[in-house]
């Protein structure tokens, strides 16, 4: 599956495309299929997201999980400060 | 400590207002990200893995209590209650909002601080010896020179768009505590025939192509130093490779031209610069020097320190160093608690260090390139009370220059350029060696970890270095041995195939076990490695 991510322009928060808008929780992200580029162009233009891009991921029982570790850490928060993590349950290193 | 004059303050204040307008225009959609990015970077504002990151300049690592308290205030009000001290003697905040950034810069400006030139292809923060002014081995205080160069390089119109970033370091003792020869230009102040001048080294650096800077001049008179540096930068600015980012640093130019040819071109340019008369008047250096005049030390202070508390005695032996003034000592505050995050400090800890400096260190602190904090002017009689307060706040770790006092960059936990995490590896190593008692047996060992080839964690200069790489999407760690950022500067060599996170900790234990078994009287890990060479270490590590 393909997810859209970027940062909120004003706060810098990592955000994910939910089909209706942007969420800080990757669990709410949806597969954008081939629509990614079109959505990104529209959303960046409207300044609802900054420095956005498409991420490869897979659907798991606990929700979408990006293939690359960097995106998993973005989705979770710093692994060394789980007190600040937005979703500390995301497996960073895959079994 | 230097205090801004009206020019300094006006420049910084004007920059805050300029950036306020730029941020407003970005938020209003009048600027695209492509247009805004270079503007925010000129003010130290990056977009990192989780949020914007602000890098605040700490000129040559020198802070007053008032400035330090402002750093705590920013952590508390605008960030998530902590900051990260870096190998460039600066501080970074990881959770900044763009909408807050202009207010943060305005707050910083009230204490003569800013984030200007902490990013971009310009001359960055001048670095120096953290013990400047108090070290017994220095021939002069390097800070006035560092300050002169700060003023010269700030908003220097010719050097605002260099081929790449440019780092300058000034030290004034034969013992290099600032990795001077791993800078684009390194200056060692020396004395010759009763006059002070500088040995100049050019073309050092770490990153993708690490190089130890060769000497390009053995002595430049102090009243010609700015002109000479101007010539060095001019040659680089003219001929540095702008076509390839990875070949754009001065080290590549010096390497490709050869030291002799680079030196020749600099001399030619220097002859020209002399005629232009751009050297600041010596009165300006004297004016700056007055700010760094030695303090009025108390005399007749006791030298004896009560060592009856064993934990305190250990800290004294590890973290407290001799001062050039009788009755005083230099205190190193370790930001490396075992299992903690190297270089991180909470707002409360930053405030405490500011309070201690105000009460016990003539209001002064230093940031070290090894990500620790120094109280440079402590009376020996105050050491116990300082240690008690540090210890109660988690700042009393007695591990200076030990394996757990390691440098670690933010790595993949925070940095968008990273290949692998640095901090979890640092934590595992510290726990392993503090837990099995080997840290104490090993003694001095400088371990340095970078999460990618950019080498912010100085892995090339570690007695043991670790470099995080991406191996097919998983974190992998290369091990290096034999580096040093000190006066015996050298670059580490890669041992062989990389390791997993746990594997690299085991490999380090095997290497240090070999050292413990083979060391001769008085040898550090680095000395034993240099004597034995890589082969036996490789054998021990890979078996
Ligand atoms: S070395 Fe690499 S991972 Fe570490 S802070 Fe620098 S750029 Fe980031």
Short mmCIF file of C-alpha atoms in Angstrom, two decimals, chain B residues 122-385:
data_model
loop_
_atom_site.label_atom_id
_atom_site.label_comp_id
_atom_site.label_asym_id
_atom_site.label_seq_id
_atom_site.Cartn_x
_atom_site.Cartn_y
_atom_site.Cartn_z
CA UNK B 122 28.87 29.99 5.42
CA UNK B 123 31.39 30.25 8.23
CA UNK B 124 29.80 28.49 11.18
CA UNK B 125 30.25 28.96 14.92
CA UNK B 126 33.93 29.36 15.77
CA UNK B 127 34.95 26.54 18.08
CA UNK B 128 37.62 26.59 20.74
CA UNK B 129 39.12 24.95 23.78
CA UNK B 130 36.56 24.58 26.54
CA UNK B 131 39.27 25.36 29.09
CA UNK B 132 40.29 28.62 27.39
CA UNK B 133 41.44 31.15 29.96
CA UNK B 134 41.88 28.62 32.76
CA UNK B 135 44.14 25.90 31.35
CA UNK B 136 47.66 25.84 32.76
CA UNK B 137 49.11 24.78 29.42
CA UNK B 138 47.81 27.60 27.21
CA UNK B 139 50.17 30.29 25.96
CA UNK B 140 47.38 32.86 25.72
CA UNK B 141 43.60 32.93 25.97
CA UNK B 142 42.19 31.96 22.56
CA UNK B 143 38.76 33.50 23.18
CA UNK B 144 39.58 37.07 22.05
CA UNK B 145 40.72 35.62 18.73
CA UNK B 146 37.65 33.45 18.48
CA UNK B 147 35.52 36.52 19.15
CA UNK B 148 37.41 38.58 16.58
CA UNK B 149 36.80 35.84 14.02
CA UNK B 150 33.15 35.63 15.05
CA UNK B 151 32.75 39.31 14.27
CA UNK B 152 34.74 39.04 11.05
CA UNK B 153 32.76 36.05 9.81
CA UNK B 154 29.29 37.23 10.85
CA UNK B 155 27.42 38.37 7.75
CA UNK B 156 30.70 38.50 5.82
CA UNK B 157 29.29 39.42 2.41
CA UNK B 158 31.92 37.57 0.42
CA UNK B 159 31.59 34.35 2.39
CA UNK B 160 27.83 34.00 2.72
CA UNK B 161 27.58 31.57 -0.21
CA UNK B 162 30.69 29.46 -0.01
CA UNK B 163 30.86 26.18 -1.94
CA UNK B 164 30.04 24.42 1.35
CA UNK B 165 29.90 25.02 5.09
CA UNK B 166 33.09 26.18 6.78
CA UNK B 167 34.28 25.45 10.30
CA UNK B 168 37.11 27.26 12.08
CA UNK B 169 38.69 26.35 15.39
CA UNK B 170 41.15 28.33 17.54
CA UNK B 171 43.20 26.81 20.31
CA UNK B 172 46.22 28.09 22.22
CA UNK B 173 47.92 25.08 23.67
CA UNK B 174 49.87 22.13 22.33
CA UNK B 175 47.23 19.85 23.87
CA UNK B 176 44.32 19.88 21.47
CA UNK B 177 41.00 19.56 23.28
CA UNK B 178 38.89 20.84 20.38
CA UNK B 179 39.72 18.52 17.44
CA UNK B 180 41.40 21.52 15.82
CA UNK B 181 42.93 19.62 12.91
CA UNK B 182 39.58 18.21 11.90
CA UNK B 183 38.26 21.65 11.00
CA UNK B 184 38.25 23.38 7.62
CA UNK B 185 40.74 25.77 9.17
CA UNK B 186 42.46 25.12 12.47
CA UNK B 187 44.50 27.77 14.26
CA UNK B 188 46.95 27.04 17.00
CA UNK B 189 48.17 30.18 18.70
CA UNK B 190 51.88 29.96 19.38
CA UNK B 191 54.62 32.19 20.67
CA UNK B 192 57.68 33.05 18.64
CA UNK B 193 60.37 35.49 19.71
CA UNK B 194 58.04 36.89 22.34
CA UNK B 195 55.24 37.52 19.86
CA UNK B 196 51.94 35.71 19.56
CA UNK B 197 50.81 34.44 16.20
CA UNK B 198 49.07 31.45 14.68
CA UNK B 199 50.04 28.17 13.10
CA UNK B 200 47.49 27.61 10.39
CA UNK B 201 46.11 24.25 9.31
CA UNK B 202 43.70 23.97 6.37
CA UNK B 203 41.63 21.27 4.78
CA UNK B 204 40.70 19.05 7.69
CA UNK B 205 37.30 17.55 8.28
CA UNK B 206 35.33 14.41 8.86
CA UNK B 207 32.27 13.37 6.88
CA UNK B 208 32.45 11.26 3.75
CA UNK B 209 36.12 11.98 3.05
CA UNK B 210 37.86 12.46 6.39
CA UNK B 211 41.17 14.31 6.41
CA UNK B 212 43.57 15.65 9.00
CA UNK B 213 44.39 19.24 8.10
CA UNK B 214 47.97 19.78 6.96
CA UNK B 215 49.88 22.81 8.18
CA UNK B 216 49.91 25.55 5.58
CA UNK B 217 51.83 28.17 7.53
CA UNK B 218 53.92 27.90 10.65
CA UNK B 219 53.37 31.45 11.83
CA UNK B 220 51.07 34.30 10.95
CA UNK B 221 51.50 37.50 12.92
CA UNK B 222 48.48 38.44 14.97
CA UNK B 223 48.07 41.73 13.15
CA UNK B 224 47.84 39.88 9.84
CA UNK B 225 45.72 36.91 10.78
CA UNK B 226 42.40 38.16 9.46
CA UNK B 227 44.02 39.10 6.14
CA UNK B 228 45.60 35.66 5.92
CA UNK B 229 42.30 33.90 6.66
CA UNK B 230 40.59 36.12 4.14
CA UNK B 231 43.12 34.86 1.58
CA UNK B 232 42.52 31.21 2.57
CA UNK B 233 38.77 31.64 2.19
CA UNK B 234 39.11 33.58 -1.06
CA UNK B 235 41.08 30.84 -2.76
CA UNK B 236 38.54 28.30 -1.55
CA UNK B 237 35.57 30.43 -2.55
CA UNK B 238 37.00 30.87 -6.02
CA UNK B 239 38.11 27.31 -6.73
CA UNK B 240 36.13 25.07 -4.36
CA UNK B 241 33.99 22.57 -6.26
CA UNK B 242 30.47 23.90 -6.60
CA UNK B 243 29.52 21.20 -9.11
CA UNK B 244 29.49 18.35 -6.61
CA UNK B 245 28.24 18.71 -3.04
CA UNK B 246 30.36 15.80 -1.90
CA UNK B 247 33.53 17.40 -3.22
CA UNK B 248 32.81 20.96 -2.21
CA UNK B 249 34.58 21.18 1.15
CA UNK B 250 37.98 22.88 1.34
CA UNK B 251 39.62 19.56 2.24
CA UNK B 252 38.95 18.32 -1.30
CA UNK B 253 40.40 21.49 -2.84
CA UNK B 254 43.55 21.29 -0.70
CA UNK B 255 43.84 17.60 -1.49
CA UNK B 256 43.29 17.99 -5.24
CA UNK B 257 45.56 21.01 -5.62
CA UNK B 258 48.13 19.61 -3.22
CA UNK B 259 49.15 21.46 -0.07
CA UNK B 260 52.02 23.28 -1.75
CA UNK B 261 49.91 24.67 -4.56
CA UNK B 262 47.09 25.68 -2.22
CA UNK B 263 49.66 27.37 0.02
CA UNK B 264 51.18 29.17 -2.95
CA UNK B 265 47.83 30.49 -4.07
CA UNK B 266 47.00 31.63 -0.56
CA UNK B 267 50.33 33.44 -0.27
CA UNK B 268 49.70 35.19 -3.56
CA UNK B 269 46.28 36.27 -2.42
CA UNK B 270 47.66 37.23 0.99
CA UNK B 271 50.17 39.57 -0.63
CA UNK B 272 47.25 41.20 -2.39
CA UNK B 273 45.11 41.35 0.77
CA UNK B 274 47.92 43.09 2.65
CA UNK B 275 47.77 45.94 0.19
CA UNK B 276 44.03 46.29 0.61
CA UNK B 277 44.43 47.09 4.30
CA UNK B 278 41.41 45.08 5.41
CA UNK B 279 43.01 43.92 8.64
CA UNK B 280 41.06 45.23 11.63
CA UNK B 281 43.11 47.66 13.72
CA UNK B 282 44.96 46.06 16.64
CA UNK B 283 42.93 48.31 18.93
CA UNK B 284 39.91 46.21 18.00
CA UNK B 285 41.58 43.02 19.23
CA UNK B 286 42.64 44.94 22.34
CA UNK B 287 39.07 46.14 22.86
CA UNK B 288 37.83 42.56 22.63
CA UNK B 289 40.65 41.32 24.84
CA UNK B 290 39.52 43.58 27.64
CA UNK B 291 36.32 41.53 27.91
CA UNK B 292 38.38 38.42 28.56
CA UNK B 293 40.74 39.91 31.10
CA UNK B 294 41.55 37.39 33.84
CA UNK B 295 39.15 37.70 36.77
CA UNK B 296 40.27 38.92 40.16
CA UNK B 297 41.07 35.60 41.78
CA UNK B 298 40.96 35.18 45.53
CA UNK B 299 44.27 34.26 47.03
CA UNK B 300 45.19 32.15 50.01
CA UNK B 301 42.40 29.66 49.28
CA UNK B 302 42.69 26.14 50.68
CA UNK B 303 44.07 23.47 48.35
CA UNK B 304 42.94 20.52 50.43
CA UNK B 305 39.63 18.84 49.63
CA UNK B 306 37.95 16.43 52.05
CA UNK B 307 37.74 13.12 50.18
CA UNK B 308 35.96 11.11 52.85
CA UNK B 309 32.83 10.61 50.71
CA UNK B 310 33.96 7.90 48.25
CA UNK B 311 31.47 8.82 45.52
CA UNK B 312 32.61 12.42 45.69
CA UNK B 313 36.26 11.34 45.66
CA UNK B 314 35.65 9.30 42.50
CA UNK B 315 34.01 12.30 40.82
CA UNK B 316 36.94 14.50 41.90
CA UNK B 317 39.39 12.08 40.32
CA UNK B 318 37.42 11.75 37.10
CA UNK B 319 35.75 15.05 36.36
CA UNK B 320 37.70 17.77 38.15
CA UNK B 321 40.86 19.09 36.53
CA UNK B 322 43.67 21.36 37.69
CA UNK B 323 43.24 25.10 37.24
CA UNK B 324 46.02 27.51 36.48
CA UNK B 325 45.12 29.48 39.60
CA UNK B 326 45.93 28.00 43.03
CA UNK B 327 42.84 27.21 45.08
CA UNK B 328 40.63 26.83 42.00
CA UNK B 329 39.56 23.86 39.88
CA UNK B 330 37.87 23.15 36.55
CA UNK B 331 34.66 21.13 36.90
CA UNK B 332 33.37 18.96 34.08
CA UNK B 333 29.67 18.18 34.28
CA UNK B 334 29.01 14.96 32.42
CA UNK B 335 25.87 14.92 30.28
CA UNK B 336 26.36 11.16 29.89
CA UNK B 337 24.53 9.42 32.71
CA UNK B 338 24.71 5.68 32.16
CA UNK B 339 21.72 4.75 30.01
CA UNK B 340 20.90 8.39 29.28
CA UNK B 341 21.00 10.33 26.02
CA UNK B 342 24.47 11.82 25.41
CA UNK B 343 24.34 15.61 25.35
CA UNK B 344 20.73 15.98 26.44
CA UNK B 345 19.84 18.14 29.43
CA UNK B 346 16.44 19.00 30.83
CA UNK B 347 15.35 22.58 31.43
CA UNK B 348 15.67 22.02 35.18
CA UNK B 349 19.19 20.66 34.77
CA UNK B 350 20.16 23.61 32.57
CA UNK B 351 18.78 25.99 35.19
CA UNK B 352 20.69 24.20 37.94
CA UNK B 353 23.96 24.46 35.99
CA UNK B 354 23.26 28.17 35.47
CA UNK B 355 22.65 28.63 39.21
CA UNK B 356 25.83 26.78 40.11
CA UNK B 357 27.83 28.87 37.66
CA UNK B 358 26.38 32.06 39.10
CA UNK B 359 27.19 31.07 42.67
CA UNK B 360 30.45 29.22 42.19
CA UNK B 361 32.02 29.82 38.76
CA UNK B 362 32.12 33.58 38.22
CA UNK B 363 28.91 33.31 36.25
CA UNK B 364 30.50 31.31 33.45
CA UNK B 365 29.97 27.97 31.73
CA UNK B 366 31.39 26.27 28.67
CA UNK B 367 30.00 23.69 26.28
CA UNK B 368 32.53 21.08 25.16
CA UNK B 369 32.69 19.40 21.77
CA UNK B 370 32.34 16.14 23.69
CA UNK B 371 28.82 17.30 24.69
CA UNK B 372 29.55 18.11 28.31
CA UNK B 373 29.39 21.33 30.34
CA UNK B 374 32.29 22.97 32.16
CA UNK B 375 32.31 25.25 35.19
CA UNK B 376 35.67 26.92 34.65
CA UNK B 377 36.26 28.94 37.83
CA UNK B 378 35.39 26.84 40.86
CA UNK B 379 37.02 27.27 44.26
CA UNK B 380 38.17 23.92 45.57
CA UNK B 381 36.35 24.67 48.80
CA UNK B 382 33.05 24.70 46.86
CA UNK B 383 33.52 21.38 45.09
CA UNK B 384 31.64 19.22 47.55
CA UNK B 385 28.51 21.34 47.63
#
